[in-house]
Short mmCIF file of N, CA and C in Angstrom, two decimals:
data_model
loop_
_atom_site.label_atom_id
_atom_site.label_comp_id
_atom_site.label_asym_id
_atom_site.label_seq_id
_atom_site.Cartn_x
_atom_site.Cartn_y
_atom_site.Cartn_z
N MET A 120 21.85 4.48 12.78
CA MET A 120 22.01 5.29 11.59
C MET A 120 20.36 5.04 10.90
N ILE A 121 19.96 6.31 10.34
CA ILE A 121 18.49 6.27 9.99
C ILE A 121 18.65 5.75 8.50
N SER A 122 17.65 5.15 8.24
CA SER A 122 17.28 4.24 6.76
C SER A 122 16.88 5.39 5.80
N ILE A 123 17.34 4.89 4.64
CA ILE A 123 16.79 5.91 3.63
C ILE A 123 15.34 6.16 3.47
N SER A 124 14.53 5.07 3.88
CA SER A 124 13.15 5.29 3.82
C SER A 124 12.58 6.41 4.43
N GLU A 125 13.31 6.25 5.84
CA GLU A 125 12.97 7.19 7.12
C GLU A 125 13.35 8.57 6.60
N ARG A 126 14.57 8.67 6.11
CA ARG A 126 14.87 9.97 5.46
C ARG A 126 14.14 10.77 4.49
N ILE A 127 13.32 9.65 3.64
CA ILE A 127 12.45 10.35 2.56
C ILE A 127 11.50 10.61 3.44
N LYS A 128 10.76 10.15 4.29
CA LYS A 128 9.62 10.45 5.17
C LYS A 128 9.74 11.53 5.69
N GLU A 129 10.95 11.74 6.38
CA GLU A 129 11.15 12.90 7.07
C GLU A 129 11.19 14.19 6.25
N SER A 130 12.03 13.87 5.12
CA SER A 130 12.06 15.20 3.90
C SER A 130 10.66 15.35 3.36
N ILE A 131 9.78 14.28 3.28
CA ILE A 131 8.41 14.84 2.66
C ILE A 131 7.63 15.62 3.82
N SER A 132 7.61 15.26 4.95
CA SER A 132 6.89 15.81 6.28
C SER A 132 7.86 17.23 6.35
N ASP A 133 9.02 17.52 6.04
CA ASP A 133 9.52 18.88 5.99
C ASP A 133 8.95 19.70 4.81
N LEU A 134 8.93 19.06 3.66
CA LEU A 134 8.50 19.87 2.49
C LEU A 134 7.00 20.21 2.71
N ILE A 135 6.26 19.26 3.11
CA ILE A 135 4.86 19.64 3.31
C ILE A 135 4.63 20.53 4.39
N ASP A 136 5.52 20.55 5.42
CA ASP A 136 5.17 21.69 6.63
C ASP A 136 5.45 23.02 6.21
N THR A 137 6.36 23.20 5.09
CA THR A 137 6.73 24.44 4.78
C THR A 137 5.67 24.96 3.87
N GLY A 138 4.50 24.24 3.75
CA GLY A 138 3.45 24.92 2.67
C GLY A 138 3.68 24.96 1.38
N ALA A 139 4.73 24.28 1.00
CA ALA A 139 5.00 24.28 -0.57
C ALA A 139 3.97 24.16 -1.44
N HIS A 140 3.80 24.95 -2.45
CA HIS A 140 2.47 24.74 -3.38
C HIS A 140 3.07 24.13 -4.79
N LEU A 141 3.44 22.87 -4.58
CA LEU A 141 3.93 22.03 -5.81
C LEU A 141 2.95 20.83 -6.08
N ASP A 142 3.20 20.27 -7.10
CA ASP A 142 2.65 18.97 -7.34
C ASP A 142 3.48 18.04 -6.86
N VAL A 143 2.83 16.59 -7.03
CA VAL A 143 3.52 15.84 -6.39
C VAL A 143 4.98 15.31 -7.22
N ALA A 144 4.76 15.15 -8.48
CA ALA A 144 5.87 15.15 -9.60
C ALA A 144 7.04 16.17 -8.98
N ASP A 145 6.74 17.37 -9.01
CA ASP A 145 8.04 18.43 -8.44
C ASP A 145 8.47 18.23 -7.16
N ALA A 146 7.45 17.94 -6.22
CA ALA A 146 7.99 17.72 -4.83
C ALA A 146 8.84 16.34 -4.60
N THR A 147 8.45 15.45 -5.48
CA THR A 147 9.26 14.18 -5.68
C THR A 147 10.82 14.78 -6.00
N GLU A 148 10.96 15.21 -7.29
CA GLU A 148 12.33 15.61 -7.66
C GLU A 148 12.97 16.50 -6.73
N ILE A 149 12.34 17.27 -6.07
CA ILE A 149 13.02 18.16 -5.03
C ILE A 149 13.75 17.47 -4.02
N VAL A 150 12.88 16.19 -3.45
CA VAL A 150 13.42 15.34 -2.28
C VAL A 150 14.35 14.43 -3.03
N ALA A 151 14.15 13.92 -4.31
CA ALA A 151 15.03 13.11 -4.87
C ALA A 151 16.86 13.87 -5.12
N LYS A 152 16.73 15.18 -5.67
CA LYS A 152 17.75 15.78 -5.61
C LYS A 152 18.42 16.00 -4.30
N LYS A 153 17.52 16.44 -3.34
CA LYS A 153 18.22 16.64 -1.95
C LYS A 153 18.93 15.49 -1.44
N LEU A 154 18.20 14.38 -1.38
CA LEU A 154 18.96 13.15 -1.10
C LEU A 154 19.67 12.27 -1.97
N GLY A 155 19.88 12.69 -3.19
CA GLY A 155 20.76 12.07 -4.49
C GLY A 155 20.07 10.62 -4.48
N LEU A 156 18.67 10.45 -4.62
CA LEU A 156 18.13 9.27 -4.79
C LEU A 156 18.26 8.54 -6.23
N ARG A 157 18.42 7.39 -6.08
CA ARG A 157 18.38 6.35 -7.36
C ARG A 157 16.84 6.20 -7.60
N ASN A 158 16.66 5.73 -8.85
CA ASN A 158 15.39 5.43 -9.43
C ASN A 158 14.35 4.84 -8.36
N GLN A 159 14.55 3.91 -7.79
CA GLN A 159 13.81 2.86 -6.87
C GLN A 159 13.38 3.81 -5.83
N TRP A 160 14.13 4.63 -5.37
CA TRP A 160 13.97 5.27 -4.27
C TRP A 160 13.04 6.51 -4.70
N ILE A 161 13.29 6.93 -5.86
CA ILE A 161 12.51 8.23 -6.47
C ILE A 161 10.91 7.48 -6.46
N ASN A 162 10.62 6.47 -6.99
CA ASN A 162 9.29 5.95 -7.30
C ASN A 162 8.73 5.75 -5.71
N PHE A 163 9.67 5.19 -4.68
CA PHE A 163 9.24 4.95 -3.22
C PHE A 163 8.55 6.45 -2.88
N THR A 164 9.58 7.61 -3.01
CA THR A 164 9.24 8.77 -2.76
C THR A 164 8.12 9.32 -3.17
N HIS A 165 7.67 9.21 -4.56
CA HIS A 165 6.60 9.45 -4.89
C HIS A 165 5.28 8.93 -4.53
N ILE A 166 5.28 7.63 -4.25
CA ILE A 166 3.99 7.06 -3.56
C ILE A 166 4.01 7.53 -2.02
N GLU A 167 5.13 7.75 -1.37
CA GLU A 167 4.85 8.26 0.03
C GLU A 167 4.30 9.82 0.18
N PHE A 168 4.63 10.70 -0.91
CA PHE A 168 3.98 11.74 -1.00
C PHE A 168 2.72 11.45 -1.30
N ARG A 169 2.00 10.58 -1.88
CA ARG A 169 0.67 10.37 -2.23
C ARG A 169 0.04 9.70 -1.12
N ASN A 170 0.77 9.11 -0.40
CA ASN A 170 0.34 8.53 0.85
C ASN A 170 0.18 9.40 1.91
N LYS A 171 0.88 10.41 1.99
CA LYS A 171 0.92 11.29 3.04
C LYS A 171 -0.25 12.37 2.53
N LEU A 172 -0.50 12.52 1.42
CA LEU A 172 -1.70 13.36 1.14
C LEU A 172 -3.18 12.67 1.38
N PHE A 173 -3.11 11.48 1.35
CA PHE A 173 -4.57 10.93 2.04
C PHE A 173 -4.26 10.16 3.25
N GLU A 174 -2.98 10.09 4.05
CA GLU A 174 -3.16 9.53 5.54
C GLU A 174 -4.24 10.04 6.43
N SER A 175 -4.40 11.34 6.52
CA SER A 175 -5.46 11.92 7.44
C SER A 175 -6.78 11.28 7.43
N GLY A 176 -7.18 11.11 6.14
CA GLY A 176 -8.34 10.87 5.83
C GLY A 176 -8.30 9.19 6.11
N TYR A 177 -7.54 8.62 5.60
CA TYR A 177 -7.25 7.06 5.66
C TYR A 177 -7.41 6.74 7.37
N LYS A 178 -6.64 7.70 8.31
CA LYS A 178 -6.46 7.61 9.58
C LYS A 178 -8.02 7.87 10.33
N ARG A 179 -9.02 8.44 9.58
CA ARG A 179 -10.28 8.65 10.31
C ARG A 179 -11.19 7.81 10.06
N VAL A 180 -10.93 6.79 9.12
CA VAL A 180 -11.75 5.78 8.66
C VAL A 180 -11.57 4.35 9.67
N PRO A 181 -12.70 4.04 10.33
CA PRO A 181 -12.58 2.90 11.10
C PRO A 181 -12.33 1.79 10.31
N LYS A 182 -11.40 0.87 11.06
CA LYS A 182 -10.83 -0.59 10.50
C LYS A 182 -11.64 -1.19 9.68
N GLU A 183 -13.00 -1.16 10.27
CA GLU A 183 -13.89 -2.09 9.93
C GLU A 183 -14.53 -1.60 8.39
N GLU A 184 -14.16 -0.42 8.01
CA GLU A 184 -14.65 0.15 6.76
C GLU A 184 -13.55 0.09 5.76
N ARG A 185 -12.32 -0.53 6.29
CA ARG A 185 -11.13 -0.53 5.09
C ARG A 185 -11.05 -1.75 4.47
N ILE A 186 -10.57 -1.91 3.30
CA ILE A 186 -10.15 -3.06 2.57
C ILE A 186 -8.50 -3.20 2.29
N LEU A 187 -8.07 -4.34 2.43
CA LEU A 187 -6.81 -4.73 2.04
C LEU A 187 -6.71 -5.50 0.91
N PHE A 188 -5.67 -5.00 -0.29
CA PHE A 188 -5.59 -5.50 -1.26
C PHE A 188 -4.13 -6.11 -1.33
N LEU A 189 -3.83 -7.39 -1.36
CA LEU A 189 -2.65 -8.22 -1.94
C LEU A 189 -2.55 -8.49 -3.40
N PRO A 190 -1.28 -8.64 -3.69
CA PRO A 190 -0.98 -8.80 -5.07
C PRO A 190 -0.94 -10.58 -5.12
N HIS A 191 -1.49 -11.19 -6.16
CA HIS A 191 -1.32 -12.56 -6.28
C HIS A 191 0.26 -12.67 -6.28
N CYS A 192 1.02 -11.91 -6.97
CA CYS A 192 2.45 -12.19 -7.13
C CYS A 192 3.02 -12.66 -6.02
N LEU A 193 2.34 -12.23 -4.61
CA LEU A 193 3.24 -12.62 -3.48
C LEU A 193 3.46 -14.03 -3.15
N ARG A 194 2.47 -15.06 -3.92
CA ARG A 194 2.24 -16.14 -3.61
C ARG A 194 3.67 -17.03 -4.07
N HIS A 195 3.78 -18.28 -3.68
CA HIS A 195 5.11 -18.97 -3.93
C HIS A 195 4.33 -19.54 -5.19
N SER A 196 5.12 -19.08 -6.48
CA SER A 196 4.52 -19.65 -7.92
C SER A 196 4.62 -21.13 -8.10
N LYS A 197 5.58 -21.83 -7.54
CA LYS A 197 5.43 -23.35 -7.87
C LYS A 197 4.76 -23.94 -6.85
N GLU A 198 4.39 -23.71 -5.49
CA GLU A 198 3.78 -24.50 -4.67
C GLU A 198 2.60 -23.92 -4.42
N CYS A 199 2.07 -22.94 -4.72
CA CYS A 199 0.59 -22.34 -4.30
C CYS A 199 -0.34 -23.18 -4.74
N LYS A 200 -1.43 -23.63 -3.83
CA LYS A 200 -2.57 -24.33 -4.11
C LYS A 200 -3.92 -23.58 -4.17
N ALA A 201 -3.64 -22.14 -3.76
CA ALA A 201 -4.75 -21.35 -4.03
C ALA A 201 -5.54 -21.49 -5.10
N GLU A 202 -6.53 -21.21 -5.44
CA GLU A 202 -7.64 -21.25 -6.55
C GLU A 202 -8.07 -19.74 -7.10
N LEU A 203 -7.98 -19.30 -8.21
CA LEU A 203 -8.52 -18.06 -8.62
C LEU A 203 -10.10 -18.04 -8.53
N GLY A 204 -10.83 -17.34 -7.88
CA GLY A 204 -12.29 -17.43 -7.90
C GLY A 204 -12.73 -16.02 -8.29
N GLU A 205 -13.90 -15.39 -8.04
CA GLU A 205 -14.42 -14.35 -8.65
C GLU A 205 -13.97 -13.22 -7.91
N GLU A 206 -13.50 -13.05 -6.69
CA GLU A 206 -12.97 -12.25 -5.78
C GLU A 206 -11.34 -12.33 -5.61
N GLY A 207 -10.84 -12.84 -6.52
CA GLY A 207 -9.39 -13.23 -6.23
C GLY A 207 -8.95 -14.42 -5.97
N LEU A 208 -7.62 -14.48 -5.63
CA LEU A 208 -6.99 -15.90 -5.03
C LEU A 208 -7.66 -16.31 -3.55
N GLU A 209 -8.08 -17.39 -3.68
CA GLU A 209 -8.57 -18.04 -2.17
C GLU A 209 -7.38 -18.79 -1.63
N CYS A 210 -6.46 -17.87 -0.82
CA CYS A 210 -5.51 -18.51 0.01
C CYS A 210 -5.98 -19.71 0.89
N LYS A 211 -4.98 -20.82 0.95
CA LYS A 211 -5.28 -21.96 1.52
C LYS A 211 -4.57 -21.63 2.97
N LYS A 212 -3.70 -20.82 3.01
CA LYS A 212 -2.73 -20.52 4.38
C LYS A 212 -1.91 -21.65 4.89
N CYS A 213 -1.17 -21.88 3.41
CA CYS A 213 -0.22 -22.93 3.60
C CYS A 213 1.02 -22.59 4.32
N GLY A 214 1.31 -21.28 4.34
CA GLY A 214 2.49 -20.62 5.15
C GLY A 214 3.72 -20.50 4.20
N LYS A 215 3.52 -20.82 3.26
CA LYS A 215 4.93 -20.93 2.44
C LYS A 215 5.10 -19.52 1.59
N CYS A 216 4.09 -18.39 1.68
CA CYS A 216 4.39 -17.08 1.13
C CYS A 216 3.88 -16.30 2.45
N GLN A 217 3.91 -14.97 2.28
CA GLN A 217 3.78 -13.93 2.99
C GLN A 217 2.37 -13.77 3.39
N ILE A 218 1.52 -14.24 2.17
CA ILE A 218 -0.08 -14.02 2.24
C ILE A 218 -0.71 -14.29 3.57
N SER A 219 -0.71 -15.55 4.06
CA SER A 219 -1.19 -15.84 5.47
C SER A 219 -0.92 -15.02 6.34
N GLU A 220 0.27 -14.66 6.47
CA GLU A 220 0.71 -13.84 7.39
C GLU A 220 0.19 -12.52 7.54
N ILE A 221 0.03 -11.91 6.47
CA ILE A 221 -0.53 -10.47 6.14
C ILE A 221 -1.95 -10.69 6.30
N ILE A 222 -2.64 -11.77 5.93
CA ILE A 222 -4.36 -11.87 6.20
C ILE A 222 -4.41 -11.92 7.65
N ASP A 223 -3.54 -12.54 8.67
CA ASP A 223 -3.72 -12.67 9.85
C ASP A 223 -3.42 -11.39 10.53
N LEU A 224 -2.74 -10.60 10.15
CA LEU A 224 -2.40 -9.16 10.49
C LEU A 224 -3.71 -8.42 10.29
N ALA A 225 -4.20 -8.45 9.05
CA ALA A 225 -5.36 -7.70 8.77
C ALA A 225 -6.48 -8.20 9.48
N ASN A 226 -6.95 -9.34 9.78
CA ASN A 226 -7.78 -9.96 10.86
C ASN A 226 -7.63 -9.38 12.22
N GLU A 227 -6.63 -9.52 12.53
CA GLU A 227 -6.02 -8.62 13.95
C GLU A 227 -6.42 -7.29 14.00
N ALA A 228 -6.17 -6.68 13.02
CA ALA A 228 -6.51 -4.98 12.80
C ALA A 228 -7.98 -4.95 12.61
N GLY A 229 -8.94 -5.74 12.14
CA GLY A 229 -10.14 -5.72 12.14
C GLY A 229 -10.64 -5.09 11.06
N VAL A 230 -9.81 -5.23 9.74
CA VAL A 230 -10.26 -4.41 8.38
C VAL A 230 -11.56 -5.18 7.98
N LYS A 231 -12.22 -4.90 7.38
CA LYS A 231 -13.41 -5.56 6.52
C LYS A 231 -13.26 -6.77 5.74
N LYS A 232 -12.32 -6.44 4.81
CA LYS A 232 -12.31 -7.57 4.17
C LYS A 232 -10.67 -7.55 3.68
N THR A 233 -10.10 -8.70 3.21
CA THR A 233 -8.82 -8.65 2.36
C THR A 233 -8.91 -9.66 1.19
N PHE A 234 -8.64 -9.04 -0.19
CA PHE A 234 -8.38 -9.76 -1.35
C PHE A 234 -7.23 -9.93 -1.81
N VAL A 235 -6.89 -11.25 -2.57
CA VAL A 235 -5.40 -11.59 -3.09
C VAL A 235 -6.09 -11.13 -4.56
N VAL A 236 -5.38 -10.18 -4.97
CA VAL A 236 -6.02 -9.90 -6.69
C VAL A 236 -4.78 -10.09 -7.58
N PRO A 237 -5.33 -10.12 -8.75
CA PRO A 237 -4.47 -10.34 -10.00
C PRO A 237 -4.07 -8.92 -10.71
N GLY A 238 -4.66 -7.99 -10.42
CA GLY A 238 -4.49 -6.54 -10.84
C GLY A 238 -5.49 -5.58 -10.48
N GLY A 239 -5.52 -4.48 -11.29
CA GLY A 239 -6.17 -3.39 -10.91
C GLY A 239 -7.65 -3.47 -11.17
N SER A 240 -7.89 -3.98 -12.26
CA SER A 240 -9.41 -3.93 -12.82
C SER A 240 -10.20 -4.94 -11.70
N MET A 241 -9.63 -5.96 -11.05
CA MET A 241 -10.33 -6.38 -10.11
C MET A 241 -10.58 -5.65 -8.96
N LEU A 242 -9.55 -4.80 -8.46
CA LEU A 242 -9.64 -4.13 -7.56
C LEU A 242 -10.65 -3.17 -7.58
N ILE A 243 -10.98 -2.39 -8.79
CA ILE A 243 -11.66 -1.41 -9.09
C ILE A 243 -13.16 -2.11 -8.95
N LYS A 244 -13.35 -3.31 -9.40
CA LYS A 244 -14.66 -4.07 -9.33
C LYS A 244 -14.98 -4.29 -7.73
N LEU A 245 -14.04 -4.89 -6.96
CA LEU A 245 -14.23 -4.98 -5.59
C LEU A 245 -14.65 -3.64 -4.83
N ILE A 246 -13.96 -2.61 -5.10
CA ILE A 246 -14.37 -1.32 -4.61
C ILE A 246 -15.59 -0.91 -4.71
N GLY A 247 -16.28 -1.21 -6.16
CA GLY A 247 -17.57 -0.87 -6.56
C GLY A 247 -18.36 -1.88 -5.34
N LYS A 248 -18.25 -3.12 -5.42
CA LYS A 248 -19.04 -3.82 -4.84
C LYS A 248 -19.01 -3.78 -3.16
N TYR A 249 -18.04 -3.54 -2.64
CA TYR A 249 -17.70 -3.63 -1.23
C TYR A 249 -17.91 -1.89 -0.63
N LYS A 250 -17.61 -0.92 -1.21
CA LYS A 250 -17.76 0.51 -0.96
C LYS A 250 -16.82 0.64 0.41
N PRO A 251 -15.65 0.12 0.22
CA PRO A 251 -15.10 0.75 1.45
C PRO A 251 -14.89 2.32 1.70
N LYS A 252 -14.39 2.81 2.61
CA LYS A 252 -14.15 4.08 2.82
C LYS A 252 -12.63 4.54 2.61
N ALA A 253 -11.73 3.39 2.83
CA ALA A 253 -10.50 3.25 2.61
C ALA A 253 -9.90 1.99 2.26
N VAL A 254 -8.61 2.17 1.49
CA VAL A 254 -8.23 0.70 1.17
C VAL A 254 -6.41 1.14 1.34
N LEU A 255 -6.04 -0.30 1.57
CA LEU A 255 -4.82 -0.13 1.76
C LEU A 255 -4.23 -1.32 0.46
N GLY A 256 -3.29 -0.96 -0.38
CA GLY A 256 -2.72 -1.85 -1.44
C GLY A 256 -1.50 -2.13 -1.18
N VAL A 257 -1.12 -3.46 -1.28
CA VAL A 257 0.45 -3.99 -1.34
C VAL A 257 0.72 -4.31 -2.62
N CYS A 258 1.63 -3.57 -2.92
CA CYS A 258 2.19 -3.59 -4.78
C CYS A 258 3.06 -3.05 -4.91
N CYS A 259 3.52 -2.99 -6.33
CA CYS A 259 4.37 -2.52 -7.00
C CYS A 259 4.21 -0.97 -7.31
N TYR A 260 5.38 -0.26 -7.89
CA TYR A 260 4.83 1.13 -7.97
C TYR A 260 4.13 1.18 -9.04
N ASN A 261 4.07 0.57 -10.07
CA ASN A 261 3.11 0.89 -11.40
C ASN A 261 1.64 0.80 -10.85
N GLU A 262 1.50 -0.44 -10.01
CA GLU A 262 0.07 -0.73 -9.83
C GLU A 262 -0.46 0.41 -8.57
N ALA A 263 0.63 0.81 -7.94
CA ALA A 263 0.33 2.07 -7.03
C ALA A 263 -0.37 3.12 -7.57
N GLN A 264 0.37 3.49 -8.66
CA GLN A 264 0.39 4.65 -9.52
C GLN A 264 -1.08 4.75 -9.96
N LEU A 265 -1.30 3.47 -10.52
CA LEU A 265 -2.75 3.38 -11.19
C LEU A 265 -3.86 3.28 -10.18
N ALA A 266 -3.73 2.62 -9.04
CA ALA A 266 -4.60 2.67 -7.93
C ALA A 266 -5.09 4.13 -7.63
N PHE A 267 -3.77 4.82 -7.29
CA PHE A 267 -4.21 6.43 -6.92
C PHE A 267 -4.75 7.06 -7.63
N ASP A 268 -4.46 6.77 -9.01
CA ASP A 268 -5.20 7.58 -10.29
C ASP A 268 -6.61 7.31 -10.56
N ASN A 269 -6.84 5.78 -10.40
CA ASN A 269 -8.40 5.31 -10.36
C ASN A 269 -9.08 5.88 -9.18
N LEU A 270 -8.41 6.03 -8.22
CA LEU A 270 -9.24 6.40 -6.97
C LEU A 270 -9.45 8.08 -6.94
N LYS A 271 -8.65 8.80 -7.66
CA LYS A 271 -8.83 10.43 -7.73
C LYS A 271 -10.01 10.68 -7.80
N GLY A 272 -10.67 11.51 -7.13
CA GLY A 272 -12.12 12.01 -7.21
C GLY A 272 -13.07 11.15 -6.34
N THR A 273 -12.68 10.33 -5.91
CA THR A 273 -13.84 9.38 -5.18
C THR A 273 -13.57 9.53 -3.69
N ASP A 274 -14.26 8.95 -3.09
CA ASP A 274 -14.36 9.22 -1.43
C ASP A 274 -13.88 8.16 -0.71
N VAL A 275 -12.88 7.47 -1.46
CA VAL A 275 -11.91 6.48 -0.99
C VAL A 275 -10.71 7.19 -0.50
N PHE A 276 -10.25 6.68 0.67
CA PHE A 276 -9.00 7.12 0.91
C PHE A 276 -7.75 6.09 0.93
N PRO A 277 -6.74 6.24 -0.10
CA PRO A 277 -6.02 5.09 -0.37
C PRO A 277 -4.65 5.13 0.34
N GLN A 278 -4.13 4.13 0.63
CA GLN A 278 -2.65 3.92 1.34
C GLN A 278 -1.84 2.86 0.42
N ALA A 279 -0.66 3.13 0.15
CA ALA A 279 0.09 1.68 -0.55
C ALA A 279 1.32 1.47 -0.05
N ALA A 280 1.61 0.28 0.40
CA ALA A 280 2.82 -0.42 0.86
C ALA A 280 3.50 -0.87 -0.32
N LEU A 281 4.62 -0.41 -0.78
CA LEU A 281 5.24 -0.95 -1.96
C LEU A 281 6.17 -2.27 -1.49
N LEU A 282 5.99 -2.94 -2.64
CA LEU A 282 6.66 -4.38 -2.42
C LEU A 282 8.13 -3.81 -2.22
N ILE A 283 8.94 -5.05 -1.54
CA ILE A 283 10.44 -4.84 -1.30
C ILE A 283 11.13 -5.39 -2.44
N ARG A 284 10.74 -6.50 -3.02
CA ARG A 284 11.06 -7.14 -4.24
C ARG A 284 9.82 -7.43 -5.01
N ASP A 285 9.64 -6.69 -6.32
CA ASP A 285 8.92 -6.74 -7.24
C ASP A 285 9.20 -7.69 -8.31
N GLY A 286 8.32 -7.30 -9.43
CA GLY A 286 8.39 -8.60 -10.37
C GLY A 286 7.16 -9.13 -10.47
N CYS A 287 6.83 -10.09 -11.50
CA CYS A 287 5.65 -10.64 -11.39
C CYS A 287 5.13 -11.86 -10.80
N SER A 288 6.20 -12.27 -10.33
CA SER A 288 6.15 -13.43 -9.28
C SER A 288 6.93 -13.76 -8.14
N ASP A 289 6.72 -14.55 -7.16
CA ASP A 289 7.46 -14.80 -5.90
C ASP A 289 8.08 -13.52 -5.12
N THR A 290 7.20 -12.08 -5.32
CA THR A 290 7.62 -11.24 -4.79
C THR A 290 7.69 -11.08 -3.08
N ARG A 291 8.07 -9.94 -2.60
CA ARG A 291 8.11 -9.90 -1.02
C ARG A 291 7.46 -8.49 -0.64
N ALA A 292 6.96 -8.73 0.30
CA ALA A 292 6.10 -7.13 0.98
C ALA A 292 7.03 -7.05 2.24
N ASN A 293 6.75 -5.63 2.59
CA ASN A 293 7.46 -5.14 3.94
C ASN A 293 6.45 -5.36 4.98
N ILE A 294 6.53 -6.38 5.78
CA ILE A 294 5.44 -6.63 6.76
C ILE A 294 5.60 -5.53 7.66
N GLU A 295 6.35 -4.86 8.09
CA GLU A 295 6.27 -3.82 9.09
C GLU A 295 5.68 -2.66 8.62
N GLU A 296 5.61 -2.16 7.49
CA GLU A 296 5.14 -1.38 6.68
C GLU A 296 3.85 -1.39 6.74
N ILE A 297 3.22 -2.82 6.08
CA ILE A 297 1.79 -3.13 6.30
C ILE A 297 1.13 -3.22 7.61
N LYS A 298 1.87 -3.50 8.57
CA LYS A 298 1.42 -3.51 10.05
C LYS A 298 1.33 -2.02 10.27
N GLU A 299 2.15 -1.49 10.23
CA GLU A 299 1.89 0.03 10.25
C GLU A 299 0.49 0.69 9.81
N LYS A 300 0.52 0.50 8.47
CA LYS A 300 -0.62 1.30 7.95
C LYS A 300 -2.02 0.55 8.28
N LEU A 301 -2.00 -0.79 8.69
CA LEU A 301 -3.05 -1.59 8.80
C LEU A 301 -3.54 -1.09 10.42
N PHE A 302 -2.78 -0.66 11.03
CA PHE A 302 -3.29 0.05 12.31
C PHE A 302 -3.02 1.81 12.39
N LEU A 303 -2.92 2.13 11.24
CA LEU A 303 -2.88 3.56 11.28
C LEU A 303 -4.34 4.38 12.11
N GLY A 304 -4.28 5.13 12.65
CA GLY A 304 -5.37 5.71 13.38
C GLY A 304 -5.77 4.94 14.81
N GLU A 305 -5.35 4.23 15.00
CA GLU A 305 -5.60 3.21 16.48
C GLU A 305 -5.23 4.30 17.53
N GLU A 306 -4.25 5.15 17.61
CA GLU A 306 -4.11 6.09 18.43
C GLU A 306 -5.12 7.00 18.70
N ASN A 307 -5.97 7.13 17.80
CA ASN A 307 -7.18 7.82 18.11
C ASN A 307 -8.23 7.43 18.58
N GLU A 308 -8.08 5.98 18.80
CA GLU A 308 -9.53 5.26 19.40
C GLU A 308 -9.25 4.98 21.07
#
């Protein structure tokens, strides 16, 4: 049986393929009604539309010109020994959360840098400093919206992988989705 996230992605592709002249909010509403989505899936759909809009540009950017941003809320809040530095959390790779696994995937993919950040303002500062051509953010819906809005009109192609359990601490990421987005464009190499 096909998952709801895959059904959403297929519906987005179908809608884009029709050449519909809609803004993202209107398009999201069409898919939500078609599939009878609950609120969390409406948010997912909205982000997937925005991902799809920038995907071809993101795929063209070599991995060594991409940056990965992870949220500090992925860390194990009670046992994390990482310290907050000028460029975010400095992971000690203890293995008690998903951060070290994701950093290893990013290194395998060959991305330029990976940062574990406490929020959007640090993300913008780091983008200004390192000038990537593409970014992947692992985050909650609200942070994804802010990032897409802040990058509008820039030469940076964004992608977002929404958390599967959000909140402000001890969150969970979708490792398979992150891996898929880290390696996007590899088929063209």
